Amino acid sequence: MSHAPHALGSRNVLRPHQAELFPDDTLKHRVARAICAANCLPRKEFYEAWEVARRVRRRHRGGRVWDLAAGHGVLAALLLILDDSSPEAVCVDRRRPPSQTKVLAALEARWPRLAGRVRFVEADLSSWGQAPAEVGDAPSEGDLVVSAHACGPLTDVVLQRATAAGARVAVLPCCHDKRRCEVPSFAPWLPVDVAIDIARVTRLEAQGYAVHTQQIPAAVTPKNRLIIAAPAHRTLS
Ligand SMILES: C[S@@+](CC[C@H](N)C(=O)[O-])C[C@H]1O[C@@H](n2cnc3c(N)ncnc32)[C@H](O)[C@@H]1O
């Protein structure tokens, strides 16, 4: 059967009939078919979450997952699907998308072990996680903090929350805005978005983190630089 080109970065919703685009018995295709059944998730969000999750899980197993600026929380759910040794995933966003429960229910229908292990907290990240917290209320050492496309300086808030806790972290930054983001002195030599991300990497390293930089496919998103970091002492053990 021939198909129209399947634009990976399209914002069109994956519909139930498009499950036929994912016929294989691979984990990626099984997840995609479940997402199609949910009938509400933009295609781009599935591919972004998948590409980030599999790269993160190659480096970091286990730990409570915190998906900050989570949107539908697909990244959180995928991290549990890819590694069942994480006890739970907490999604934090200032607004819970109305279809978030639909997406999660579709994934739970296929992976019942997710049930009760992905929770959603509606909170503004500018204040969330700063006050002393009970374990489970905010990231702690050994946890894994992730964020896909936390816009502009929100990525820096995510990095700050993770490093303050000594947690592992992975971010896919977007919306580099030189009026709102911290712009390094060397920015005039480089495209400003690259300069801002390099400064993020050097800050992490100065904080004692070992950093791995990667890119997810540009066909999925042009904002495709992935920063994966962990306290250096953890990567040595
Ligand atoms: C571009 S979306 C990314 C959503 C999701 N991570 C993804 O990859 O599809 C940015 C998200 O950040 C959330 N957000 C923006 N500002 C926020 C804030 N101050 N506190 C918490 N969430 C925020 C928005 O509600 C939105 O869901």
Short mmCIF file of N, CA and C in Angstrom, two decimals, residues 163-234:
data_model
loop_
_atom_site.label_atom_id
_atom_site.label_comp_id
_atom_site.label_asym_id
_atom_site.label_seq_id
_atom_site.Cartn_x
_atom_site.Cartn_y
_atom_site.Cartn_z
N THR A 163 19.74 20.38 39.09
CA THR A 163 21.09 20.45 39.66
C THR A 163 21.03 20.77 41.15
N ALA A 164 20.04 21.56 41.57
CA ALA A 164 19.91 21.86 43.01
C ALA A 164 19.69 20.57 43.79
N ALA A 165 19.03 19.59 43.16
CA ALA A 165 18.74 18.32 43.84
C ALA A 165 19.85 17.29 43.61
N GLY A 166 20.79 17.60 42.72
CA GLY A 166 21.82 16.60 42.37
C GLY A 166 21.23 15.47 41.54
N ALA A 167 20.16 15.77 40.80
CA ALA A 167 19.49 14.74 39.99
C ALA A 167 20.12 14.69 38.59
N ARG A 168 19.89 13.58 37.93
CA ARG A 168 20.27 13.48 36.52
C ARG A 168 19.26 14.30 35.71
N VAL A 169 19.68 14.75 34.54
CA VAL A 169 18.79 15.65 33.81
C VAL A 169 18.98 15.50 32.30
N ALA A 170 17.88 15.68 31.56
CA ALA A 170 17.96 15.72 30.10
C ALA A 170 16.97 16.76 29.60
N VAL A 171 17.45 17.67 28.76
CA VAL A 171 16.57 18.71 28.21
C VAL A 171 16.75 18.82 26.71
N LEU A 172 15.66 19.14 26.05
CA LEU A 172 15.64 19.43 24.62
C LEU A 172 15.16 20.88 24.52
N PRO A 173 16.09 21.85 24.54
CA PRO A 173 15.66 23.25 24.64
C PRO A 173 14.96 23.75 23.37
N CYS A 174 14.16 24.78 23.53
CA CYS A 174 13.55 25.44 22.35
C CYS A 174 13.34 26.92 22.67
N CYS A 175 12.87 27.65 21.65
CA CYS A 175 12.50 29.07 21.81
C CYS A 175 13.60 29.90 22.47
N HIS A 176 14.81 29.78 21.91
CA HIS A 176 15.94 30.56 22.45
C HIS A 176 15.69 32.03 22.13
N ASP A 177 15.41 32.78 23.16
CA ASP A 177 15.03 34.18 22.95
C ASP A 177 16.07 35.04 23.65
N LYS A 178 16.78 35.86 22.86
CA LYS A 178 17.90 36.58 23.50
C LYS A 178 17.44 37.65 24.47
N ARG A 179 16.15 38.00 24.43
CA ARG A 179 15.66 38.97 25.42
C ARG A 179 15.33 38.29 26.75
N ARG A 180 15.03 36.99 26.69
CA ARG A 180 14.58 36.32 27.93
C ARG A 180 15.59 35.32 28.47
N CYS A 181 16.46 34.79 27.58
CA CYS A 181 17.44 33.80 28.04
C CYS A 181 18.75 34.50 28.42
N GLU A 182 19.54 33.82 29.24
CA GLU A 182 20.86 34.34 29.58
C GLU A 182 21.77 34.16 28.36
N VAL A 183 22.29 35.29 27.83
CA VAL A 183 23.09 35.24 26.61
C VAL A 183 24.58 35.35 26.97
N PRO A 184 25.40 34.36 26.59
CA PRO A 184 26.81 34.40 26.98
C PRO A 184 27.60 35.44 26.19
N SER A 185 28.77 35.77 26.72
CA SER A 185 29.59 36.82 26.10
C SER A 185 30.05 36.44 24.69
N PHE A 186 30.19 35.15 24.41
CA PHE A 186 30.67 34.72 23.08
C PHE A 186 29.55 34.61 22.05
N ALA A 187 28.34 35.01 22.43
CA ALA A 187 27.19 34.85 21.53
C ALA A 187 27.38 35.51 20.16
N PRO A 188 28.04 36.67 20.06
CA PRO A 188 28.17 37.29 18.73
C PRO A 188 28.92 36.41 17.72
N TRP A 189 29.69 35.42 18.18
CA TRP A 189 30.45 34.57 17.26
C TRP A 189 29.61 33.43 16.68
N LEU A 190 28.46 33.19 17.28
CA LEU A 190 27.70 31.98 16.94
C LEU A 190 26.22 32.33 16.75
N PRO A 191 25.47 31.45 16.11
CA PRO A 191 24.01 31.63 16.16
C PRO A 191 23.59 31.66 17.64
N VAL A 192 22.72 32.59 17.99
CA VAL A 192 22.46 32.82 19.41
C VAL A 192 21.89 31.58 20.12
N ASP A 193 21.10 30.79 19.39
CA ASP A 193 20.54 29.59 20.04
C ASP A 193 21.64 28.59 20.40
N VAL A 194 22.64 28.49 19.51
CA VAL A 194 23.76 27.58 19.79
C VAL A 194 24.54 28.11 20.99
N ALA A 195 24.79 29.42 21.00
CA ALA A 195 25.56 30.02 22.10
C ALA A 195 24.86 29.79 23.44
N ILE A 196 23.54 29.96 23.46
CA ILE A 196 22.79 29.78 24.71
C ILE A 196 22.90 28.32 25.18
N ASP A 197 22.83 27.39 24.26
CA ASP A 197 22.92 25.97 24.67
C ASP A 197 24.33 25.59 25.10
N ILE A 198 25.35 26.16 24.43
CA ILE A 198 26.73 25.88 24.86
C ILE A 198 26.93 26.40 26.28
N ALA A 199 26.39 27.60 26.54
CA ALA A 199 26.51 28.15 27.90
C ALA A 199 25.83 27.23 28.91
N ARG A 200 24.71 26.62 28.52
CA ARG A 200 24.03 25.69 29.44
C ARG A 200 24.94 24.49 29.75
N VAL A 201 25.59 24.00 28.71
CA VAL A 201 26.48 22.84 28.90
C VAL A 201 27.64 23.22 29.81
N THR A 202 28.25 24.37 29.56
CA THR A 202 29.41 24.74 30.38
C THR A 202 28.99 25.00 31.83
N ARG A 203 27.78 25.55 32.01
CA ARG A 203 27.29 25.75 33.40
C ARG A 203 27.14 24.40 34.11
N LEU A 204 26.57 23.44 33.40
CA LEU A 204 26.40 22.11 33.99
C LEU A 204 27.75 21.52 34.37
N GLU A 205 28.72 21.66 33.47
CA GLU A 205 30.05 21.10 33.76
C GLU A 205 30.69 21.80 34.95
N ALA A 206 30.49 23.12 35.03
CA ALA A 206 31.04 23.86 36.18
C ALA A 206 30.38 23.43 37.48
N GLN A 207 29.17 22.88 37.37
CA GLN A 207 28.46 22.41 38.57
C GLN A 207 28.80 20.96 38.89
N GLY A 208 29.78 20.42 38.18
CA GLY A 208 30.22 19.05 38.49
C GLY A 208 29.44 17.98 37.75
N TYR A 209 28.78 18.35 36.67
CA TYR A 209 28.03 17.38 35.87
C TYR A 209 28.86 16.90 34.69
N ALA A 210 28.71 15.63 34.35
CA ALA A 210 29.24 15.09 33.10
C ALA A 210 28.13 15.22 32.07
N VAL A 211 28.45 15.79 30.93
CA VAL A 211 27.41 16.13 29.95
C VAL A 211 27.63 15.37 28.65
N HIS A 212 26.53 14.90 28.08
CA HIS A 212 26.55 14.32 26.74
C HIS A 212 25.62 15.14 25.87
N THR A 213 26.12 15.58 24.73
CA THR A 213 25.27 16.35 23.82
C THR A 213 24.94 15.49 22.61
N GLN A 214 23.69 15.53 22.22
CA GLN A 214 23.24 14.75 21.08
C GLN A 214 22.25 15.57 20.27
N GLN A 215 21.81 15.01 19.16
CA GLN A 215 20.73 15.65 18.39
C GLN A 215 19.71 14.59 18.03
N ILE A 216 18.44 14.95 18.15
CA ILE A 216 17.43 14.05 17.61
C ILE A 216 17.24 14.45 16.14
N PRO A 217 16.60 13.63 15.31
CA PRO A 217 16.52 13.95 13.89
C PRO A 217 15.85 15.32 13.63
N ALA A 218 16.49 16.10 12.76
CA ALA A 218 15.97 17.44 12.44
C ALA A 218 14.62 17.35 11.75
N ALA A 219 14.32 16.19 11.14
CA ALA A 219 13.01 16.04 10.48
C ALA A 219 11.89 16.02 11.52
N VAL A 220 12.22 15.68 12.74
CA VAL A 220 11.21 15.65 13.80
C VAL A 220 11.00 17.06 14.34
N THR A 221 12.13 17.76 14.59
CA THR A 221 12.07 19.15 15.05
C THR A 221 13.40 19.83 14.77
N PRO A 222 13.35 21.09 14.32
CA PRO A 222 14.63 21.81 14.16
C PRO A 222 15.25 22.17 15.51
N LYS A 223 14.43 22.18 16.56
CA LYS A 223 14.96 22.43 17.91
C LYS A 223 15.34 21.09 18.50
N ASN A 224 16.47 20.58 18.03
CA ASN A 224 16.76 19.15 18.23
C ASN A 224 18.00 18.87 19.06
N ARG A 225 18.56 19.90 19.70
CA ARG A 225 19.76 19.65 20.53
C ARG A 225 19.33 19.07 21.88
N LEU A 226 19.92 17.93 22.19
CA LEU A 226 19.57 17.22 23.43
C LEU A 226 20.77 17.28 24.36
N ILE A 227 20.52 17.75 25.56
CA ILE A 227 21.57 17.81 26.59
C ILE A 227 21.22 16.77 27.65
N ILE A 228 22.13 15.83 27.86
CA ILE A 228 21.93 14.78 28.88
C ILE A 228 23.07 14.91 29.88
N ALA A 229 22.74 15.01 31.15
CA ALA A 229 23.80 15.27 32.13
C ALA A 229 23.52 14.54 33.44
N ALA A 230 24.61 14.19 34.10
CA ALA A 230 24.51 13.53 35.41
C ALA A 230 25.67 13.98 36.28
N PRO A 231 25.47 14.05 37.60
CA PRO A 231 26.59 14.38 38.47
C PRO A 231 27.77 13.47 38.14
N ALA A 232 28.95 14.07 37.95
CA ALA A 232 30.10 13.31 37.46
C ALA A 232 30.40 12.11 38.34
N HIS A 233 30.19 12.23 39.68
CA HIS A 233 30.52 11.10 40.56
C HIS A 233 29.64 9.90 40.26
N ARG A 234 28.41 10.13 39.77
CA ARG A 234 27.52 9.00 39.44
C ARG A 234 28.00 8.27 38.20
#
